[in-house]
mmCIF file of C-alpha atoms in Angstrom:
data_model
loop_
_atom_site.group_PDB
_atom_site.id
_atom_site.type_symbol
_atom_site.label_atom_id
_atom_site.label_comp_id
_atom_site.label_asym_id
_atom_site.label_seq_id
_atom_site.Cartn_x
_atom_site.Cartn_y
_atom_site.Cartn_z
ATOM 1 C CA MET A 1 101.546 84.980 139.688
ATOM 2 C CA LYS A 2 100.286 86.231 136.298
ATOM 3 C CA GLY A 3 102.755 83.997 134.500
ATOM 4 C CA TYR A 4 101.485 81.057 136.547
ATOM 5 C CA LEU A 5 97.891 81.894 135.631
ATOM 6 C CA HIS A 6 98.715 82.027 131.937
ATOM 7 C CA ALA A 7 100.615 78.747 132.184
ATOM 8 C CA GLY A 8 97.485 77.296 133.779
ATOM 9 C CA LEU A 9 95.367 78.738 130.983
ATOM 10 C CA GLY A 10 97.648 77.069 128.447
ATOM 11 C CA ALA A 11 97.097 73.727 130.157
ATOM 12 C CA VAL A 12 93.317 74.275 130.107
ATOM 13 C CA ILE A 13 93.323 75.128 126.385
ATOM 14 C CA ARG A 14 95.421 72.065 125.583
ATOM 15 C CA THR A 15 93.029 69.912 127.626
ATOM 16 C CA VAL A 16 89.965 71.317 125.847
ATOM 17 C CA VAL A 17 91.526 70.811 122.414
ATOM 18 C CA LYS A 18 92.443 67.237 123.331
ATOM 19 C CA ALA A 19 88.911 66.620 124.611
ATOM 20 C CA HIS A 20 87.451 67.913 121.334
ATOM 21 C CA GLU A 21 89.735 65.647 119.328
ATOM 22 C CA SER A 22 88.739 62.713 121.533
ATOM 23 C CA VAL A 23 85.028 63.411 120.921
ATOM 24 C CA VAL A 24 85.618 63.517 117.157
ATOM 25 C CA GLN A 25 87.557 60.249 117.327
ATOM 26 C CA ALA A 26 84.866 58.655 119.480
ATOM 27 C CA ALA A 27 82.196 59.630 116.945
ATOM 28 C CA GLY A 28 84.322 58.150 114.188
ATOM 29 C CA ALA A 29 84.592 54.905 116.120
ATOM 30 C CA VAL A 30 80.830 54.285 116.031
ATOM 31 C CA LEU A 31 79.878 55.760 112.650
ATOM 32 C CA PRO A 32 80.281 53.775 109.422
ATOM 33 C CA PRO A 33 83.819 54.382 108.119
ATOM 34 C CA GLN A 34 82.452 55.341 104.712
ATOM 35 C CA PHE A 35 80.449 58.153 106.328
ATOM 36 C CA VAL A 36 83.454 59.433 108.295
ATOM 37 C CA LEU A 37 85.710 59.398 105.240
ATOM 38 C CA ALA A 38 83.102 61.110 103.075
ATOM 39 C CA GLN A 39 82.775 63.894 105.641
ATOM 40 C CA HIS A 40 86.525 64.410 105.685
ATOM 41 C CA ALA A 41 86.765 64.260 101.902
ATOM 42 C CA ALA A 42 84.192 67.042 101.645
ATOM 43 C CA GLY A 43 86.313 69.325 103.834
ATOM 44 C CA ILE A 44 87.107 71.647 100.924
ATOM 45 C CA SER A 45 83.422 72.551 100.702
ATOM 46 C CA ARG A 46 83.507 73.835 104.297
ATOM 47 C CA THR A 47 86.585 75.920 103.535
ATOM 48 C CA LEU A 48 84.958 77.526 100.519
ATOM 49 C CA LEU A 49 81.593 78.033 102.232
ATOM 50 C CA LEU A 50 83.382 79.963 104.979
ATOM 51 C CA GLY A 51 85.383 81.850 102.376
ATOM 52 C CA ALA A 52 82.180 82.919 100.625
ATOM 53 C CA ALA A 53 80.622 84.026 103.922
ATOM 54 C CA ALA A 54 83.741 86.036 104.718
ATOM 55 C CA ASN A 55 84.015 87.652 101.290
ATOM 56 C CA LEU A 56 80.329 88.625 101.297
ATOM 57 C CA ARG A 57 80.557 89.835 104.929
ATOM 58 C CA LEU A 58 77.411 87.845 105.778
ATOM 59 C CA ALA A 59 78.059 87.945 109.532
ATOM 60 C CA ASP A 60 78.462 91.729 109.378
ATOM 61 C CA HIS A 61 75.105 92.046 107.594
ATOM 62 C CA LEU A 62 73.460 90.024 110.367
ATOM 63 C CA ALA A 63 75.089 91.975 113.201
ATOM 64 C CA ASP A 64 72.018 94.183 113.675
ATOM 65 C CA GLY A 65 69.498 91.335 113.581
ATOM 66 C CA PRO A 66 68.002 88.473 111.537
ATOM 67 C CA LEU A 67 67.543 88.777 107.771
ATOM 68 C CA THR A 68 65.928 86.740 105.020
ATOM 69 C CA ALA A 69 68.037 85.307 102.210
ATOM 70 C CA ALA A 70 66.598 87.997 99.917
ATOM 71 C CA GLU A 71 67.705 90.757 102.297
ATOM 72 C CA LEU A 72 71.148 89.190 102.694
ATOM 73 C CA ALA A 73 71.487 88.871 98.921
ATOM 74 C CA THR A 74 70.603 92.541 98.420
ATOM 75 C CA ARG A 75 73.115 93.701 101.042
ATOM 76 C CA SER A 76 75.897 91.468 99.741
ATOM 77 C CA GLN A 77 75.081 92.032 96.038
ATOM 78 C CA ALA A 78 74.723 88.301 95.408
ATOM 79 C CA ASP A 79 72.155 85.863 94.017
ATOM 80 C CA GLU A 80 69.228 85.213 96.383
ATOM 81 C CA GLY A 81 68.928 81.498 95.674
ATOM 82 C CA ALA A 82 72.670 80.927 95.986
ATOM 83 C CA VAL A 83 72.814 82.901 99.235
ATOM 84 C CA HIS A 84 69.932 80.878 100.692
ATOM 85 C CA ARG A 85 71.570 77.572 99.811
ATOM 86 C CA THR A 86 74.961 78.713 101.099
ATOM 87 C CA MET A 87 73.494 79.922 104.391
ATOM 88 C CA ARG A 88 71.488 76.729 104.801
ATOM 89 C CA ALA A 89 74.669 74.658 104.396
ATOM 90 C CA LEU A 90 76.511 76.832 106.902
ATOM 91 C CA VAL A 91 73.679 76.416 109.389
ATOM 92 C CA ALA A 92 73.958 72.647 108.910
ATOM 93 C CA ILE A 93 77.587 72.706 110.071
ATOM 94 C CA GLY A 94 76.850 74.916 113.068
ATOM 95 C CA ILE A 95 77.658 78.335 111.644
ATOM 96 C CA PHE A 96 74.698 80.774 111.692
ATOM 97 C CA GLU A 97 71.150 79.852 112.676
ATOM 98 C CA LEU A 98 67.882 79.624 110.741
ATOM 99 C CA GLY A 99 64.748 80.659 112.628
ATOM 100 C CA SER A 100 61.240 79.293 112.217
ATOM 101 C CA ASP A 101 60.402 82.611 110.532
ATOM 102 C CA GLY A 102 62.782 81.759 107.673
ATOM 103 C CA ARG A 103 65.315 84.417 108.672
ATOM 104 C CA PHE A 104 68.991 83.792 109.257
ATOM 105 C CA ARG A 105 70.833 85.098 112.317
ATOM 106 C CA ASN A 106 74.284 85.013 113.845
ATOM 107 C CA ASN A 107 75.197 82.502 116.527
ATOM 108 C CA ARG A 108 78.204 82.342 118.844
ATOM 109 C CA ILE A 109 80.394 80.870 116.101
ATOM 110 C CA SER A 110 79.398 83.129 113.212
ATOM 111 C CA LYS A 111 79.882 86.277 115.304
ATOM 112 C CA ALA A 112 83.604 85.574 115.102
ATOM 113 C CA LEU A 113 83.327 86.243 111.342
ATOM 114 C CA CYS A 114 82.317 89.857 111.986
ATOM 115 C CA THR A 115 84.912 92.389 110.908
ATOM 116 C CA ASP A 116 85.132 94.060 114.305
ATOM 117 C CA ALA A 117 84.879 90.909 116.476
ATOM 118 C CA GLN A 118 87.438 90.468 119.223
ATOM 119 C CA GLY A 119 89.851 87.891 117.836
ATOM 120 C CA SER A 120 87.989 87.909 114.507
ATOM 121 C CA ALA A 121 88.381 84.852 112.267
ATOM 122 C CA LEU A 122 87.325 86.775 109.150
ATOM 123 C CA ASN A 123 90.777 86.994 107.618
ATOM 124 C CA ALA A 124 91.541 83.381 108.514
ATOM 125 C CA ALA A 125 88.555 82.369 106.383
ATOM 126 C CA LEU A 126 89.630 84.702 103.571
ATOM 127 C CA TYR A 127 93.176 83.320 103.570
ATOM 128 C CA TRP A 128 92.339 79.607 103.671
ATOM 129 C CA ALA A 129 89.737 79.985 100.910
ATOM 130 C CA SER A 130 91.863 82.235 98.694
ATOM 131 C CA GLY A 131 92.252 81.060 95.111
ATOM 132 C CA SER A 132 96.036 80.802 95.351
ATOM 133 C CA ASN A 133 95.913 78.677 98.498
ATOM 134 C CA VAL A 134 93.193 76.346 97.194
ATOM 135 C CA ALA A 135 95.060 75.917 93.894
ATOM 136 C CA ALA A 136 98.251 74.967 95.729
ATOM 137 C CA TRP A 137 96.446 72.388 97.855
ATOM 138 C CA GLY A 138 94.863 71.053 94.670
ATOM 139 C CA ASP A 139 98.331 69.841 93.667
ATOM 140 C CA TYR A 140 99.149 68.368 97.084
ATOM 141 C CA LEU A 141 99.493 64.797 95.795
ATOM 142 C CA ARG A 142 102.578 65.761 93.793
ATOM 143 C CA THR A 143 104.035 67.333 96.934
ATOM 144 C CA VAL A 144 103.639 64.024 98.768
ATOM 145 C CA ARG A 145 105.259 62.190 95.864
ATOM 146 C CA THR A 146 108.157 64.596 95.396
ATOM 147 C CA GLY A 147 108.517 66.547 98.647
ATOM 148 C CA GLU A 148 108.436 69.758 96.599
ATOM 149 C CA THR A 149 106.378 72.804 97.557
ATOM 150 C CA ALA A 150 103.044 72.844 95.716
ATOM 151 C CA PHE A 151 102.586 76.618 95.797
ATOM 152 C CA ASP A 152 105.860 77.281 93.977
ATOM 153 C CA ARG A 153 105.060 74.633 91.370
ATOM 154 C CA VAL A 154 101.485 75.773 90.703
ATOM 155 C CA HIS A 155 102.107 79.511 90.652
ATOM 156 C CA GLY A 156 105.679 79.635 89.385
ATOM 157 C CA MET A 157 106.814 81.659 92.385
ATOM 158 C CA SER A 158 106.980 81.471 96.167
ATOM 159 C CA ILE A 159 104.061 82.571 98.310
ATOM 160 C CA TRP A 160 106.099 85.629 99.356
ATOM 161 C CA SER A 161 106.615 86.717 95.740
ATOM 162 C CA TRP A 162 102.931 86.055 95.074
ATOM 163 C CA LEU A 163 101.826 88.236 97.975
ATOM 164 C CA ARG A 164 104.060 91.076 96.777
ATOM 165 C CA LYS A 165 102.304 90.913 93.398
ATOM 166 C CA ASN A 166 98.786 90.567 94.895
ATOM 167 C CA PRO A 167 98.309 93.351 97.459
ATOM 168 C CA GLN A 168 94.724 92.461 98.403
ATOM 169 C CA GLU A 169 95.692 88.882 99.285
ATOM 170 C CA ALA A 170 98.726 90.239 101.111
ATOM 171 C CA ALA A 171 96.516 92.575 103.145
ATOM 172 C CA ASP A 172 94.144 89.714 104.049
ATOM 173 C CA PHE A 173 97.097 87.488 104.988
ATOM 174 C CA ASN A 174 98.762 90.170 107.107
ATOM 175 C CA ARG A 175 95.525 90.887 108.958
ATOM 176 C CA TYR A 176 95.114 87.155 109.567
ATOM 177 C CA MET A 177 98.603 86.958 111.071
ATOM 178 C CA GLN A 178 97.864 90.033 113.188
ATOM 179 C CA GLU A 179 94.626 88.500 114.467
ATOM 180 C CA VAL A 180 96.390 85.264 115.430
ATOM 181 C CA THR A 181 99.113 87.211 117.199
ATOM 182 C CA GLU A 182 96.637 89.507 118.954
ATOM 183 C CA VAL A 183 94.950 86.481 120.505
ATOM 184 C CA ALA A 184 98.214 84.831 121.572
ATOM 185 C CA ALA A 185 100.131 87.954 122.654
ATOM 186 C CA PRO A 186 98.898 88.194 126.283
ATOM 187 C CA ALA A 187 99.796 84.569 127.001
ATOM 188 C CA ILE A 188 103.222 84.932 125.378
ATOM 189 C CA ALA A 189 103.868 88.186 127.265
ATOM 190 C CA MET A 190 103.064 86.583 130.618
ATOM 191 C CA GLY A 191 104.224 83.041 129.926
ATOM 192 C CA TYR A 192 107.905 83.776 129.304
ATOM 193 C CA PRO A 193 110.046 85.635 131.912
ATOM 194 C CA PHE A 194 110.753 88.780 129.888
ATOM 195 C CA ALA A 195 111.650 90.508 133.168
ATOM 196 C CA GLU A 196 115.027 88.731 132.861
ATOM 197 C CA ILE A 197 116.003 90.979 129.933
ATOM 198 C CA GLN A 198 116.106 94.723 129.299
ATOM 199 C CA SER A 199 115.967 94.896 125.503
ATOM 200 C CA LEU A 200 114.124 92.819 122.892
ATOM 201 C CA CYS A 201 114.225 92.843 119.091
ATOM 202 C CA ASP A 202 111.147 91.434 117.335
ATOM 203 C CA VAL A 203 112.492 90.121 114.023
ATOM 204 C CA GLY A 204 109.874 90.054 111.268
ATOM 205 C CA GLY A 205 107.319 91.285 113.801
ATOM 206 C CA GLY A 206 104.928 92.958 111.367
ATOM 207 C CA ARG A 207 103.293 96.051 112.756
ATOM 208 C CA GLY A 208 104.426 95.193 116.285
ATOM 209 C CA THR A 209 101.347 93.470 117.712
ATOM 210 C CA LEU A 210 103.309 90.991 119.822
ATOM 211 C CA LEU A 211 106.045 93.437 120.775
ATOM 212 C CA ALA A 212 103.479 95.962 122.018
ATOM 213 C CA GLY A 213 101.819 93.269 124.114
ATOM 214 C CA ILE A 214 105.124 92.224 125.665
ATOM 215 C CA LEU A 215 106.168 95.808 126.401
ATOM 216 C CA GLY A 216 102.770 96.523 127.928
ATOM 217 C CA SER A 217 103.323 93.731 130.448
ATOM 218 C CA ASN A 218 106.974 94.610 131.063
ATOM 219 C CA PRO A 219 107.348 98.365 131.672
ATOM 220 C CA ASN A 220 111.147 98.248 132.046
ATOM 221 C CA LEU A 221 111.701 96.602 128.664
ATOM 222 C CA ARG A 222 112.693 98.534 125.535
ATOM 223 C CA GLY A 223 112.005 97.196 122.065
ATOM 224 C CA ILE A 224 113.213 97.176 118.493
ATOM 225 C CA LEU A 225 110.890 96.214 115.658
ATOM 226 C CA ALA A 226 112.840 94.872 112.668
ATOM 227 C CA ASP A 227 110.977 94.308 109.402
ATOM 228 C CA ALA A 228 110.716 95.513 105.810
ATOM 229 C CA PRO A 229 110.400 99.304 105.324
ATOM 230 C CA THR A 230 106.870 99.073 103.900
ATOM 231 C CA VAL A 231 105.750 97.025 106.916
ATOM 232 C CA LEU A 232 107.256 99.512 109.359
ATOM 233 C CA GLU A 233 105.180 102.347 107.897
ATOM 234 C CA ASP A 234 102.039 100.573 109.086
ATOM 235 C CA ALA A 235 103.724 99.732 112.380
ATOM 236 C CA ARG A 236 104.434 103.375 113.155
ATOM 237 C CA ALA A 237 100.737 104.275 113.378
ATOM 238 C CA PHE A 238 99.841 101.103 115.260
ATOM 239 C CA LEU A 239 102.524 101.603 117.913
ATOM 240 C CA ALA A 240 101.504 105.242 118.348
ATOM 241 C CA GLU A 241 97.919 104.094 118.904
ATOM 242 C CA ARG A 242 99.145 101.659 121.566
ATOM 243 C CA GLY A 243 101.246 104.348 123.247
ATOM 244 C CA MET A 244 104.501 102.536 122.444
ATOM 245 C CA SER A 245 106.213 104.981 120.049
ATOM 246 C CA GLU A 246 108.732 106.156 122.641
ATOM 247 C CA ARG A 247 109.684 102.614 123.666
ATOM 248 C CA VAL A 248 110.147 101.013 120.225
ATOM 249 C CA GLU A 249 112.822 101.756 117.643
ATOM 250 C CA LEU A 250 111.878 100.859 114.060
ATOM 251 C CA VAL A 251 114.740 99.356 112.041
ATOM 252 C CA PRO A 252 114.363 98.369 108.355
ATOM 253 C CA THR A 253 115.691 94.819 108.107
ATOM 254 C CA ASP A 254 116.250 91.896 105.770
ATOM 255 C CA PHE A 255 116.536 89.098 108.314
ATOM 256 C CA PHE A 256 118.410 86.884 105.879
ATOM 257 C CA GLU A 257 121.287 89.349 105.867
ATOM 258 C CA ARG A 258 121.469 91.201 109.175
ATOM 259 C CA VAL A 259 119.432 92.198 112.221
ATOM 260 C CA PRO A 260 119.970 95.056 114.713
ATOM 261 C CA GLU A 261 122.823 94.592 117.164
ATOM 262 C CA GLY A 262 123.119 95.181 120.876
ATOM 263 C CA VAL A 263 119.942 93.752 122.381
ATOM 264 C CA ASP A 264 119.540 91.074 125.020
ATOM 265 C CA ALA A 265 117.160 88.831 123.072
ATOM 266 C CA TYR A 266 115.774 88.319 119.562
ATOM 267 C CA LEU A 267 112.170 87.218 119.125
ATOM 268 C CA LEU A 268 111.029 85.291 116.027
ATOM 269 C CA LYS A 269 107.367 84.315 116.062
ATOM 270 C CA ASP A 270 106.238 81.982 113.276
ATOM 271 C CA ILE A 271 109.249 82.883 111.135
ATOM 272 C CA LEU A 272 111.358 79.724 110.953
ATOM 273 C CA HIS A 273 108.409 77.434 110.208
ATOM 274 C CA ASP A 274 108.079 79.223 106.851
ATOM 275 C CA TRP A 275 111.510 78.001 105.740
ATOM 276 C CA ASP A 276 113.494 74.816 105.254
ATOM 277 C CA ASP A 277 116.447 74.018 107.519
ATOM 278 C CA ALA A 278 119.070 75.674 105.308
ATOM 279 C CA ARG A 279 117.210 78.985 105.151
ATOM 280 C CA SER A 280 116.314 78.802 108.850
ATOM 281 C CA ILE A 281 119.982 78.361 109.752
ATOM 282 C CA HIS A 282 120.809 81.312 107.498
ATOM 283 C CA ILE A 283 118.360 83.479 109.477
ATOM 284 C CA LEU A 284 119.669 82.242 112.819
ATOM 285 C CA LYS A 285 123.264 82.918 111.789
ATOM 286 C CA ALA A 286 122.305 86.518 111.022
ATOM 287 C CA VAL A 287 120.851 86.725 114.517
ATOM 288 C CA ARG A 288 123.963 85.139 116.029
ATOM 289 C CA ARG A 289 126.249 87.663 114.324
ATOM 290 C CA ALA A 290 124.243 90.467 115.926
ATOM 291 C CA ALA A 291 123.777 88.853 119.336
ATOM 292 C CA LYS A 292 125.727 89.651 122.488
ATOM 293 C CA PRO A 293 128.068 86.913 123.823
ATOM 294 C CA ASP A 294 125.274 85.754 126.147
ATOM 295 C CA GLY A 295 122.404 86.831 123.881
ATOM 296 C CA ARG A 296 119.191 84.866 123.518
ATOM 297 C CA VAL A 297 117.011 83.907 120.588
ATOM 298 C CA LEU A 298 113.347 83.183 121.343
ATOM 299 C CA ILE A 299 111.443 81.146 118.760
ATOM 300 C CA VAL A 300 107.667 81.225 119.253
ATOM 301 C CA GLU A 301 105.970 78.411 117.354
ATOM 302 C CA ILE A 302 103.826 75.308 117.743
ATOM 303 C CA MET A 303 106.190 72.410 118.346
ATOM 304 C CA VAL A 304 105.344 69.051 116.783
ATOM 305 C CA GLU A 305 107.186 65.951 117.955
ATOM 306 C CA PRO A 306 107.617 63.000 115.543
ATOM 307 C CA HIS A 307 104.696 61.025 116.998
ATOM 308 C CA ASP A 308 102.397 63.926 117.941
ATOM 309 C CA THR A 309 98.884 63.670 116.532
ATOM 310 C CA GLU A 310 97.325 66.948 117.697
ATOM 311 C CA PHE A 311 95.260 68.280 114.820
ATOM 312 C CA LEU A 312 96.346 71.921 114.756
ATOM 313 C CA GLY A 313 100.079 71.301 114.826
ATOM 314 C CA THR A 314 100.021 68.498 112.276
ATOM 315 C CA LEU A 315 97.716 70.445 109.930
ATOM 316 C CA LEU A 316 99.960 73.486 110.128
ATOM 317 C CA ASP A 317 102.959 71.295 109.407
ATOM 318 C CA VAL A 318 101.575 69.902 106.136
ATOM 319 C CA HIS A 319 100.373 73.398 105.183
ATOM 320 C CA MET A 320 103.935 74.655 105.588
ATOM 321 C CA MET A 321 105.090 71.769 103.379
ATOM 322 C CA ALA A 322 102.531 72.486 100.650
ATOM 323 C CA VAL A 323 102.589 76.282 100.617
ATOM 324 C CA CYS A 324 105.801 77.638 102.153
ATOM 325 C CA GLY A 325 108.347 74.842 101.946
ATOM 326 C CA GLY A 326 108.848 74.940 105.713
ATOM 327 C CA ARG A 327 107.727 72.779 108.630
ATOM 328 C CA GLN A 328 106.723 72.620 112.280
ATOM 329 C CA ARG A 329 109.659 71.317 114.275
ATOM 330 C CA SER A 330 110.376 69.161 117.301
ATOM 331 C CA ARG A 331 112.622 69.925 120.263
ATOM 332 C CA ASP A 332 115.462 67.998 118.621
ATOM 333 C CA ASP A 333 114.922 69.864 115.347
ATOM 334 C CA PHE A 334 115.340 73.191 117.134
ATOM 335 C CA ARG A 335 118.369 71.890 119.010
ATOM 336 C CA ASN A 336 119.977 70.990 115.680
ATOM 337 C CA LEU A 337 119.152 74.372 114.126
ATOM 338 C CA PHE A 338 120.586 76.175 117.135
ATOM 339 C CA GLU A 339 123.784 74.127 117.190
ATOM 340 C CA ALA A 340 124.315 74.763 113.462
ATOM 341 C CA SER A 341 124.020 78.515 113.933
ATOM 342 C CA GLY A 342 125.917 79.234 117.167
ATOM 343 C CA PHE A 343 123.273 78.757 119.861
ATOM 344 C CA ARG A 344 122.445 76.047 122.364
ATOM 345 C CA LEU A 345 118.921 75.020 123.304
ATOM 346 C CA SER A 346 118.455 76.193 126.895
ATOM 347 C CA ARG A 347 114.751 75.691 127.649
ATOM 348 C CA VAL A 348 111.266 75.346 126.177
ATOM 349 C CA VAL A 349 108.441 77.300 127.809
ATOM 350 C CA LYS A 350 104.960 76.057 126.926
ATOM 351 C CA ILE A 351 102.292 78.727 126.811
ATOM 352 C CA ALA A 352 98.610 78.986 125.934
ATOM 353 C CA HIS A 353 97.228 78.479 122.408
ATOM 354 C CA LEU A 354 99.420 75.366 122.005
ATOM 355 C CA MET A 355 102.519 77.472 121.361
ATOM 356 C CA SER A 356 105.947 77.313 122.959
ATOM 357 C CA VAL A 357 108.850 79.688 123.427
ATOM 358 C CA ILE A 358 111.998 77.815 122.395
ATOM 359 C CA GLU A 359 114.985 79.615 123.897
ATOM 360 C CA GLY A 360 118.513 79.443 122.559
ATOM 361 C CA VAL A 361 121.573 81.040 124.177
ATOM 362 C CA ALA A 362 124.603 82.169 122.196
ATOM 363 C CA ILE A 363 127.709 79.985 122.476
#
């Protein structure tokens, strides 16, 4: 029953997202095209306005009540005039409110920028507005012309090497990924029939956010968390806090080389979309070598078919192209990856938050 409810929730979310996109398209159909294009062209300003609000923790400062620009500037150690103009622009796009008394206050949207908000978007704003990300997108035209990854070209290294050299950006990025997973975990846990298996290895699962959610909904399941040693140190405390220490084994892993053996299924959430086909097959072959004869691999990602036009999936796809060198894939793409690495595509389970569980079975 719970799985059915979450499947229903997924359908509702997809419907709402589609309705929003339809409203935007309808507005574009009646507005002058020059106005619509100018709004889209100015999108970088919205990204950087949100990034400034996140860096200065403006929503946190307003959590206890309205403040003037001067008070906000003092608390955030910023320029009063610049803070006023920034807040005014954010109000204009629906983030924050400006009262008749000249004081700014949080609204439903800006509250999600608070550090302690449930499903906070703070680290999303920090990541998208980070200097390294904006610089990579600034060279996007050459990516379209050449097909080469902009981030590697601009920074002289991959995003993963960059994050290892820039620990603050890495921390913001990791928290962003954790926040995204925290929101999606309940739907994933209930949307796929994990009761069919007894053991699950989360490959590249970070501190174990998703694995803990799945184990919490499936009391007979045991887990393995496989990631880099430095990541697992953070995971140890998190899993203890969630009461999962006794049910999860931590295994230091380089998923390009090998993953733990002897489990029923291997879970990879938002791993393959970071990599091109050759590297993705390399990862899947490592999983296949470790898998049981009837073992499963579960890929959790947003699928994008060749003629899909949903905003989130298509935006994520071009971001993977520009920054990581990967892509969002279609059903046929996953079928081809599986067949090249010793699996067969067995089913696709759609869940909430526009994601799917793409299941492969060892052959």
